[in-house]
């Protein structure tokens, strides 16, 4: 298992390098150059100086290597510095945003909590809803519960999240006025009242994302359970007189969870992508809103870094899913 | 003995249709999808109002804007006095065409890659690595970046409508072929071990004819299912792009764009968000049901049960 993990980690390096190159080159082709944001009244020699300080007059490969160095060397050093109080990254140039002229990673760290609270709780909630529904609809296949579950799941992944979000806003914010339609980031949870306010403003985005995630995961859970319920070992367990509860919730559930857990792991990075839309609907200024803002303002370093972080997440969770599969399923041996 | 009627020979597609018909959801889905297509493509021939018509007389325009539903405007008018029903039809034409064309591109790409990787052992490694690389790309951010980069240059050279259409269709197609490629490769690998392929090869069938005559017809079922589901996801992606303001230009209606324009007026005129949203959801839902039924109908293990 260890050798497999190490081999996969080593294989991830060229993959990530290639993806970073693709992202860098694609974004670098952008017609919106930072020079266009400098007013025309600025004299040409000053303009040259500004461009030089931003490092855009170098050839592409130099900039790519510099960006790689900043991403993989300078930024981790900054992280070490801020946690241990050392000064490794002193005087090193960090990745700077063109829009705000501050380090990209500082902005990302600032925006991260909003995304993580909303998306994280939505995903956990989605999984918690999906598992019992999947188990029960498989156990009572073709019952009215199963039919209803299938129908709701179909709606869950057919109706786009921006539409469900808008419908919820219409019902709960415009008509009933229970929840605010705009997410207030500056809200600090200090006491019971502010906690309630936080729960209220999180309710709608979490509902939207949880419905979507629950729809997909419950389908996987159902089909995985169905596959195992027909197996011989289930008949054996029943034949030796085990209670139905033990058969379903111990024997079948444990075996059915194996593929579902990998699906859950694989889904984590994709919800970051899907959250871009939900954040836009509810004006949550998390990572997705940051990316949209950066794209509209052609803030290339920000777009490159964010997109690459999403790619790193995907590669990482693919790896985690594969390793989990190997750990959970003794039939699978990678070595 | 003699009156044993010989059963009529049944063709494969009649069987498939019989199985498809037994799936109630799929049948309703097909009916809904066909009526939506009729609504957006035949509808404009009956309802001939111009969806982009803005009354040049400013006073008249102000009088006709933001109208509630009436006989003259069955779905009301928008903030510039344009007829919503006509805009819904026009928008649907674009959304559904984007879905169909993007699906064609992604299926063609996916099938080609899948068949090549499955059939030629030498290509298998590199092509599957390529597929894995594409699967590791963050697709929505990349789509947004692609649209941002190429929208203006393409609009300038090909006109705003054709330029954006080609860009979006191409971008969606290029980023969604991977699942189809994997499924097709798996099927081809299994087919290659079958006796009829061996027989065909032993009489010296060249690779080209092997693929076109023997392999492709036998992998049609998974391709068709993937294609149906591909339409749904392409329509969702296009409307998501339009919703984020990175799709078609403002005065060019698509369902996603209409929804995006309606968000501003969601408090006063919620219907302007509801109609396009329902249209998108209904299309995707019906297509997904058709895909579901097709999957069951094309699976010979389920058929006839």
XYZ file of C-alpha atoms in Angstrom:
640
model
C 0.000 0.000 0.000
C 2.796 2.383 0.928
C 4.718 1.784 -2.284
C 1.502 2.299 -4.228
C 0.837 5.584 -2.445
C 4.373 6.775 -3.090
C 4.167 5.778 -6.755
C 0.872 7.631 -7.164
C 2.272 10.701 -5.422
C 5.262 10.701 -7.778
C 2.949 10.279 -10.772
C 0.886 13.226 -9.589
C 3.873 15.559 -10.030
C 4.095 15.418 -13.854
C 0.287 15.539 -14.053
C 0.170 18.699 -11.981
C 3.082 20.245 -13.875
C 1.329 19.602 -17.175
C -1.958 21.011 -15.905
C -0.211 24.074 -14.516
C 1.441 24.614 -17.912
C -1.911 24.306 -19.716
C -3.591 26.726 -17.320
C -0.692 29.165 -17.425
C -0.480 29.237 -21.212
C -4.244 29.440 -21.689
C -4.647 32.308 -19.276
C -1.530 33.981 -20.568
C -3.069 34.293 -24.051
C -5.601 36.693 -22.577
C -6.008 39.877 -24.581
C -6.623 41.921 -21.424
C -3.107 42.976 -20.435
C -2.323 44.847 -17.230
C -0.893 47.653 -19.371
C -4.420 48.558 -20.448
C -5.316 49.406 -16.860
C -2.618 52.060 -16.561
C -3.972 55.478 -17.558
C -2.697 56.872 -20.861
C -1.483 60.049 -19.143
C 1.304 58.071 -17.482
C 4.568 58.778 -19.370
C 5.998 55.825 -21.326
C 9.143 55.381 -19.220
C 7.071 55.216 -16.015
C 4.723 52.771 -17.761
C 7.723 50.581 -18.603
C 8.793 50.720 -14.944
C 5.349 49.683 -13.751
C 5.241 46.783 -16.194
C 8.723 45.760 -15.130
C 7.719 45.753 -11.479
C 4.801 43.465 -12.353
C 7.173 41.200 -14.261
C 5.113 41.051 -17.456
C 7.808 42.093 -19.921
C 9.738 38.837 -19.487
C 9.339 35.982 -22.009
C 6.659 33.364 -21.285
C 8.900 30.538 -20.065
C 10.657 32.818 -17.553
C 7.322 33.951 -16.170
C 6.049 30.367 -16.001
C 9.103 29.195 -14.069
C 8.910 32.216 -11.782
C 5.242 31.485 -11.110
C 6.041 27.828 -10.368
C 8.795 28.888 -7.986
C 6.475 31.332 -6.272
C 3.698 28.742 -5.989
C 5.774 25.795 -4.798
C 8.639 27.469 -2.922
C 7.884 31.000 -1.822
C 4.275 30.539 -0.689
C 4.943 27.448 1.480
C 7.863 29.364 3.029
C 5.524 32.258 3.816
C 3.184 29.755 5.453
C 6.056 28.362 7.564
C 7.091 31.894 8.489
C 3.644 32.890 9.654
C 3.199 29.745 11.765
C 6.640 29.538 13.351
C 7.708 33.169 13.238
C 10.781 32.465 11.116
C 11.984 34.602 8.198
C 12.747 32.226 5.321
C 10.655 34.116 2.772
C 12.106 37.520 3.665
C 12.538 39.600 0.516
C 11.170 36.882 -1.794
C 8.636 38.054 -4.358
C 5.170 36.540 -3.833
C 2.378 36.072 -6.399
C 0.680 39.455 -6.539
C -2.869 40.133 -7.657
C -3.103 42.757 -10.376
C -6.377 44.085 -9.063
C -5.470 44.730 -5.432
C -1.632 44.567 -5.645
C -1.622 42.357 -2.557
C -0.426 38.734 -2.392
C -2.899 36.333 -4.003
C -2.631 33.846 -1.168
C -3.529 36.435 1.458
C -6.785 37.135 -0.384
C -7.468 33.415 -0.815
C -6.930 32.772 2.893
C -9.310 35.640 3.610
C -12.034 34.160 1.387
C -11.545 30.516 2.314
C -13.662 30.386 5.539
C -16.874 31.521 3.799
C -16.560 28.869 1.101
C -15.604 26.158 3.562
C -18.437 26.824 6.012
C -21.124 26.985 3.353
C -19.884 24.195 1.098
C -18.576 22.004 3.878
C -21.821 22.019 5.830
C -23.827 21.574 2.626
C -21.798 18.521 1.649
C -21.979 16.936 5.099
C -25.721 17.585 5.237
C -26.153 16.195 1.713
C -24.333 12.980 2.633
C -26.315 12.611 5.853
C -29.592 12.934 3.932
C -28.482 10.744 1.052
C -27.308 7.660 2.936
C -30.559 6.727 4.748
C -32.623 7.516 1.656
C -30.373 5.355 -0.517
C -30.411 2.479 1.972
C -34.152 2.483 2.464
C -35.058 2.853 -1.217
C -32.811 -0.090 -2.064
C -34.261 -2.198 0.732
C -37.804 -1.471 -0.431
C -37.118 -1.401 -4.148
C -40.055 -0.176 -6.294
C -42.043 0.875 -3.194
C -43.662 4.303 -3.195
C -40.737 5.578 -1.101
C -38.291 4.370 -3.740
C -40.347 5.869 -6.576
C -40.564 9.198 -4.771
C -36.849 9.115 -3.949
C -35.992 8.403 -7.574
C -38.182 11.252 -8.744
C -36.756 13.760 -6.253
C -33.213 12.671 -7.066
C -33.952 13.127 -10.764
C -35.227 16.630 -10.063
C -32.255 17.276 -7.781
C -29.684 16.805 -10.475
C -31.760 18.041 -13.409
C -32.775 21.421 -12.037
C -29.712 23.671 -12.209
C -28.535 25.016 -8.843
C -28.939 28.638 -9.913
C -32.633 28.056 -10.556
C -33.263 26.203 -7.279
C -31.395 29.025 -5.552
C -33.558 31.694 -7.176
C -36.767 29.809 -6.385
C -35.702 29.537 -2.740
C -34.937 33.273 -2.700
C -38.391 33.943 -4.135
C -40.118 31.782 -1.539
C -38.103 32.350 1.623
C -36.621 35.807 1.123
C -39.153 37.711 -1.001
C -42.461 36.121 0.046
C -41.967 34.787 3.568
C -38.958 36.958 4.484
C -37.509 34.269 6.725
C -33.968 34.314 5.421
C -31.849 37.140 3.976
C -31.130 36.703 0.253
C -27.615 38.138 0.537
C -24.914 36.483 2.594
C -23.287 38.927 5.030
C -19.634 37.996 5.378
C -18.789 40.555 8.044
C -21.116 38.831 10.508
C -19.127 37.546 13.478
C -20.565 34.752 15.599
C -20.145 35.988 19.173
C -23.400 35.166 20.938
C -26.649 33.262 20.438
C -28.306 35.981 18.314
C -25.445 36.289 15.879
C -25.277 32.503 15.690
C -28.950 32.409 14.725
C -28.334 35.102 12.122
C -25.465 33.019 10.728
C -27.668 29.921 10.545
C -30.411 31.919 8.819
C -28.135 33.309 6.139
C -26.513 29.930 5.557
C -29.838 28.104 5.303
C -30.601 28.755 1.635
C -27.182 28.175 0.018
C -26.738 25.054 2.136
C -30.187 23.780 1.137
C -29.447 24.233 -2.568
C -26.110 22.474 -2.483
C -27.270 19.769 -0.086
C -30.221 18.881 -2.336
C -27.938 18.608 -5.344
C -25.323 16.480 -3.545
C -27.913 14.305 -1.834
C -29.521 13.562 -5.206
C -26.328 12.149 -6.698
C -25.040 10.331 -3.647
C -28.362 8.685 -2.784
C -28.467 7.181 -6.288
C -25.006 5.663 -5.829
C -25.956 4.390 -2.391
C -29.131 2.807 -3.758
C -27.480 0.987 -6.653
C -24.604 -0.176 -4.503
C -27.011 -1.551 -1.889
C -29.089 -3.267 -4.584
C -26.013 -4.978 -5.950
C -25.088 -6.354 -2.538
C -28.616 -7.322 -1.450
C -28.731 -9.964 -4.181
C -25.452 -11.576 -3.177
C -25.143 -15.086 -1.800
C -23.665 -14.012 1.520
C -26.883 -12.128 2.290
C -28.904 -15.286 1.800
C -26.454 -17.172 4.013
C -26.739 -14.567 6.736
C -30.517 -14.737 6.611
C -30.464 -18.521 6.512
C -28.482 -18.780 9.699
C -31.152 -16.704 11.377
C -29.647 -13.275 11.735
C -32.038 -10.451 12.309
C -32.938 -8.362 9.290
C -31.423 -5.332 11.001
C -28.019 -6.949 11.356
C -28.104 -8.298 7.811
C -28.907 -4.945 6.232
C -27.140 -2.500 8.487
C -24.029 -4.565 9.188
C -23.340 -6.992 6.365
C -24.828 -5.245 3.368
C -24.222 -1.659 4.419
C -20.530 -2.154 5.127
C -19.935 -3.717 1.750
C -22.048 -1.141 -0.068
C -20.254 1.778 1.550
C -16.960 0.978 -0.206
C -17.794 2.461 -3.623
C -19.973 5.171 -2.054
C -17.114 6.460 0.080
C -14.899 6.822 -2.972
C -17.712 8.646 -4.752
C -18.037 10.989 -1.791
C -14.291 11.648 -1.847
C -14.321 12.212 -5.613
C -17.203 14.667 -5.268
C -15.434 17.036 -2.899
C -13.362 18.929 -5.505
C -16.238 19.128 -7.985
C -18.468 20.858 -5.455
C -15.911 23.642 -5.284
C -16.567 24.183 -8.978
C -20.318 23.942 -8.575
C -20.189 26.324 -5.640
C -19.034 29.072 -8.008
C -22.629 29.339 -9.207
C -24.253 29.076 -5.784
C -21.916 31.718 -4.375
C -22.910 33.981 -7.226
C -26.630 33.478 -6.561
C -26.433 34.252 -2.838
C -23.581 36.762 -3.072
C -21.340 34.714 -0.788
C -17.926 36.268 -1.327
C -15.955 33.070 -1.147
C -13.491 31.522 -3.584
C -16.001 31.226 -6.417
C -16.911 34.892 -6.269
C -13.201 35.696 -6.134
C -12.617 33.715 -9.328
C -15.499 35.359 -11.173
C -14.316 38.800 -10.095
C -10.765 38.015 -11.193
C -11.943 36.736 -14.576
C -14.019 39.834 -15.208
C -11.159 42.127 -14.174
C -8.577 40.050 -16.118
C -6.509 39.583 -12.986
C -4.360 36.856 -14.519
C -2.185 35.790 -11.538
C -5.325 35.343 -9.454
C -7.106 33.305 -12.155
C -4.041 31.121 -12.743
C -3.481 30.452 -9.064
C -7.118 29.753 -8.226
C -7.661 27.466 -11.202
C -4.499 25.596 -10.346
C -5.604 25.192 -6.735
C -8.850 23.626 -8.008
C -6.771 21.263 -10.158
C -4.588 20.314 -7.180
C -7.735 19.524 -5.193
C -9.019 17.242 -7.959
C -5.745 15.326 -8.257
C -5.441 15.076 -4.474
C -8.946 13.715 -3.943
C -8.582 11.265 -6.831
C -5.557 9.916 -5.027
C -7.372 9.814 -1.682
C -10.323 7.990 -3.262
C -8.059 5.340 -4.799
C -6.149 4.790 -1.574
C -9.376 4.613 0.454
C -10.690 2.015 -1.940
C -7.591 -0.088 -1.414
C -7.824 0.216 2.366
C -11.543 -0.514 2.590
C -11.784 -3.349 0.114
C -9.473 -6.231 0.996
C -10.098 -7.798 -2.416
C -8.189 -4.959 -4.020
C -4.454 -5.071 -3.692
C -2.477 -2.595 -5.694
C 0.985 -4.053 -5.173
C -48.576 -29.174 -34.692
C -49.275 -27.504 -37.982
C -51.142 -24.529 -36.607
C -48.108 -23.370 -34.664
C -47.908 -19.878 -36.130
C -44.413 -18.846 -36.942
C -43.663 -15.758 -34.957
C -42.803 -12.747 -37.025
C -39.073 -12.078 -36.953
C -38.418 -9.204 -34.601
C -35.860 -6.574 -35.343
C -33.569 -5.318 -32.618
C -34.945 -1.789 -32.759
C -38.543 -2.992 -32.408
C -37.463 -4.799 -29.244
C -35.720 -1.724 -27.968
C -38.795 0.384 -28.652
C -41.043 -2.125 -26.906
C -38.826 -2.054 -23.835
C -38.576 1.746 -23.981
C -42.356 2.041 -24.073
C -42.677 0.107 -20.840
C -40.671 2.778 -19.007
C -43.345 5.309 -18.169
C -40.981 8.116 -17.141
C -39.002 7.803 -20.344
C -42.144 7.935 -22.460
C -43.395 11.070 -20.716
C -39.889 12.525 -20.970
C -39.813 11.905 -24.707
C -43.237 13.505 -25.144
C -42.193 16.568 -23.127
C -38.915 16.914 -25.006
C -40.613 16.646 -28.400
C -43.216 19.227 -27.440
C -40.500 21.574 -26.170
C -38.687 21.216 -29.496
C -41.939 21.900 -31.345
C -42.552 24.920 -29.104
C -39.175 26.530 -29.809
C -38.727 25.596 -33.493
C -42.295 25.529 -34.846
C -43.727 28.020 -32.369
C -42.113 31.088 -33.978
C -43.884 30.232 -37.273
C -47.232 30.620 -35.499
C -46.320 33.319 -32.995
C -44.556 35.690 -35.364
C -43.635 38.535 -33.008
C -40.019 39.645 -33.294
C -38.213 38.731 -30.057
C -35.740 41.605 -30.407
C -38.289 44.250 -31.414
C -38.026 47.395 -29.288
C -40.585 50.038 -30.139
C -38.563 52.905 -31.706
C -41.154 55.363 -30.439
C -39.863 55.945 -26.895
C -43.264 56.880 -25.471
C -44.870 53.732 -26.936
C -41.972 51.648 -25.670
C -42.391 52.924 -22.117
C -46.108 52.187 -22.302
C -45.576 48.564 -23.355
C -42.757 47.630 -20.993
C -43.036 45.373 -17.918
C -46.576 44.371 -18.951
C -48.282 41.537 -17.079
C -49.555 38.596 -19.152
C -52.367 39.587 -21.549
C -53.821 38.378 -24.848
C -51.404 40.550 -26.755
C -48.395 39.370 -24.690
C -49.214 35.932 -23.193
C -46.118 35.967 -20.970
C -45.905 39.742 -20.565
C -43.073 41.971 -21.731
C -39.622 42.754 -20.360
C -38.049 46.031 -19.280
C -37.673 47.154 -22.906
C -41.158 46.119 -23.993
C -40.042 42.983 -25.815
C -42.477 40.081 -25.980
C -41.458 37.393 -23.478
C -43.147 34.509 -25.308
C -41.210 35.241 -28.493
C -38.022 35.614 -26.466
C -38.619 32.286 -24.757
C -38.963 30.588 -28.156
C -35.877 32.260 -29.572
C -33.928 31.520 -26.387
C -34.981 27.896 -26.482
C -33.782 27.568 -30.067
C -30.315 28.676 -29.027
C -30.203 26.634 -25.809
C -31.379 23.410 -27.431
C -29.120 23.859 -30.476
C -26.152 24.460 -28.183
C -27.031 21.269 -26.335
C -27.334 19.215 -29.515
C -24.222 20.525 -31.270
C -22.036 20.411 -28.157
C -23.208 16.833 -27.566
C -22.312 15.899 -31.159
C -18.807 17.329 -30.742
C -18.184 15.653 -27.413
C -19.581 12.295 -28.559
C -17.526 12.359 -31.761
C -14.385 13.180 -29.814
C -15.141 10.671 -27.084
C -15.968 7.855 -29.501
C -12.872 8.487 -31.601
C -10.585 8.528 -28.585
C -12.330 5.537 -27.020
C -12.245 3.380 -30.152
C -8.634 4.301 -30.915
C -7.530 3.564 -27.357
C -9.459 0.317 -27.169
C -8.572 -0.997 -30.606
C -4.924 -0.015 -31.029
C -2.823 -1.201 -28.133
C -0.067 1.306 -28.871
C -2.419 4.265 -28.506
C -4.099 2.980 -25.352
C -1.552 4.297 -22.855
C -1.087 7.819 -24.229
C -4.779 8.376 -24.986
C -5.916 7.210 -21.571
C -3.289 9.390 -19.877
C -4.697 12.277 -21.903
C -8.207 11.414 -20.732
C -7.034 11.312 -17.124
C -5.378 14.690 -17.567
C -8.592 16.180 -18.901
C -10.530 14.644 -16.030
C -8.165 16.357 -13.595
C -8.804 19.800 -15.091
C -11.139 22.100 -13.173
C -13.716 22.352 -15.942
C -16.042 25.185 -14.957
C -13.215 27.640 -14.176
C -11.477 26.676 -17.412
C -14.698 27.130 -19.404
C -15.116 30.573 -17.878
C -11.516 31.460 -18.730
C -11.899 30.163 -22.300
C -15.046 32.214 -22.859
C -13.431 35.305 -21.379
C -10.342 34.930 -23.573
C -11.848 34.148 -26.935
C -15.277 35.767 -26.862
C -14.195 39.183 -28.090
C -11.763 38.094 -30.837
C -14.254 35.544 -32.191
C -17.164 37.977 -31.991
C -15.162 40.466 -34.008
C -14.203 38.033 -36.748
C -17.417 35.969 -37.041
C -20.083 38.306 -35.700
C -21.341 38.213 -32.106
C -23.909 35.433 -32.637
C -21.984 32.865 -34.680
C -18.745 33.640 -32.866
C -20.148 33.092 -29.379
C -22.178 30.081 -30.503
C -19.135 28.346 -32.003
C -16.986 29.219 -29.000
C -19.449 27.922 -26.418
C -20.307 24.781 -28.344
C -16.649 24.020 -28.939
C -15.631 24.777 -25.342
C -18.359 22.545 -23.908
C -17.599 19.763 -26.398
C -13.878 19.790 -25.699
C -14.375 19.598 -21.940
C -17.005 16.847 -21.789
C -15.837 13.925 -23.958
C -13.927 12.014 -21.292
C -16.740 9.881 -19.843
C -17.835 8.735 -23.299
C -14.239 7.881 -24.209
C -13.818 5.720 -21.114
C -17.081 3.859 -21.620
C -16.403 3.238 -25.311
C -12.856 2.053 -24.634
C -14.112 -0.475 -22.114
C -16.715 -1.800 -24.534
C -14.203 -2.030 -27.382
C -11.722 -3.919 -25.204
C -14.430 -6.461 -24.370
C -15.571 -6.723 -28.008
C -12.051 -7.397 -29.233
C -12.036 -10.719 -27.372
C -15.217 -11.921 -29.070
C -15.203 -14.675 -31.700
C -16.773 -12.653 -34.497
C -13.965 -10.140 -34.291
C -11.441 -12.953 -34.440
C -13.289 -14.404 -37.430
C -13.344 -11.073 -39.193
C -9.675 -10.560 -38.536
C -8.764 -14.058 -39.735
C -10.244 -13.373 -43.151
C -8.029 -10.314 -43.352
C -10.391 -7.437 -42.687
C -8.398 -4.196 -42.573
C -8.535 -2.128 -39.362
C -10.596 0.606 -40.942
C -13.402 -1.737 -41.938
C -13.098 -3.667 -38.666
C -13.849 -0.498 -36.758
C -16.598 0.815 -39.009
C -18.382 -2.486 -39.724
C -17.859 -4.587 -36.626
C -16.831 -2.472 -33.658
C -18.816 0.753 -34.005
C -22.295 -0.789 -34.535
C -21.752 -2.877 -31.424
C -20.846 0.050 -29.187
C -23.781 2.154 -30.361
C -25.868 1.496 -27.231
C -23.563 3.088 -24.642
C -22.811 5.898 -27.087
C -26.498 6.673 -27.491
C -27.060 6.758 -23.744
C -24.011 8.968 -23.235
C -25.234 11.235 -26.037
C -28.658 11.715 -24.478
C -27.217 12.538 -21.081
C -24.669 14.770 -22.855
C -27.435 16.992 -24.240
C -28.718 17.585 -20.711
C -25.356 18.485 -19.241
C -24.487 20.728 -22.216
C -27.731 22.682 -21.773
C -27.026 23.099 -18.049
C -23.445 24.229 -18.730
C -24.524 26.765 -21.333
C -27.162 28.256 -19.073
C -24.691 28.327 -16.176
C -22.219 30.267 -18.335
C -24.928 32.682 -19.437
C -26.067 32.981 -15.844
C -22.563 33.996 -14.762
C -22.613 36.684 -17.454
C -20.000 34.864 -19.559
C -22.251 33.379 -22.218
C -24.095 34.995 -25.076
C -24.199 38.796 -25.485
C -26.987 40.681 -23.615
C -29.467 41.334 -26.444
C -29.207 37.745 -27.654
C -31.709 35.628 -25.739
C -30.987 32.142 -24.473
C -32.804 30.565 -21.550
C -29.803 31.095 -19.283
C -29.432 34.694 -20.428
C -33.152 35.428 -19.876
C -32.823 34.046 -16.367
C -29.747 36.192 -15.751
C -31.567 39.301 -17.015
C -34.584 38.455 -14.881
C -32.605 38.239 -11.636
C -32.418 42.032 -11.452
C -36.214 42.250 -11.386
C -36.833 39.173 -9.246
C -38.632 41.187 -6.544
C -41.121 42.927 -8.843
C -41.510 40.418 -11.711
C -40.674 36.902 -10.488
C -42.293 35.352 -13.576
C -39.341 36.512 -15.651
C -37.076 34.166 -13.685
C -39.599 31.359 -13.349
C -40.365 30.804 -17.058
C -36.822 30.347 -18.370
C -35.907 28.376 -15.251
C -38.804 25.993 -15.746
C -37.946 25.647 -19.425
C -34.329 24.675 -18.655
C -35.319 22.310 -15.862
C -38.050 20.661 -17.903
C -35.737 20.105 -20.866
C -32.990 18.631 -18.727
C -35.396 16.516 -16.702
C -37.091 15.091 -19.797
C -33.765 14.374 -21.509
C -32.470 12.636 -18.379
C -35.587 10.458 -18.226
C -35.201 9.561 -21.908
C -31.573 8.635 -21.210
C -32.668 6.488 -18.290
C -35.252 4.649 -20.368
C -32.813 4.260 -23.247
C -30.244 2.711 -20.937
C -32.760 0.092 -19.811
C -34.099 -0.466 -23.322
C -30.652 -0.975 -24.847
C -29.518 -3.362 -22.144
C -30.273 -6.863 -23.463
C -30.121 -8.307 -19.944
C -33.125 -6.243 -18.862
C -35.021 -6.352 -22.161
C -38.009 -8.654 -22.334
C -38.391 -8.886 -18.585
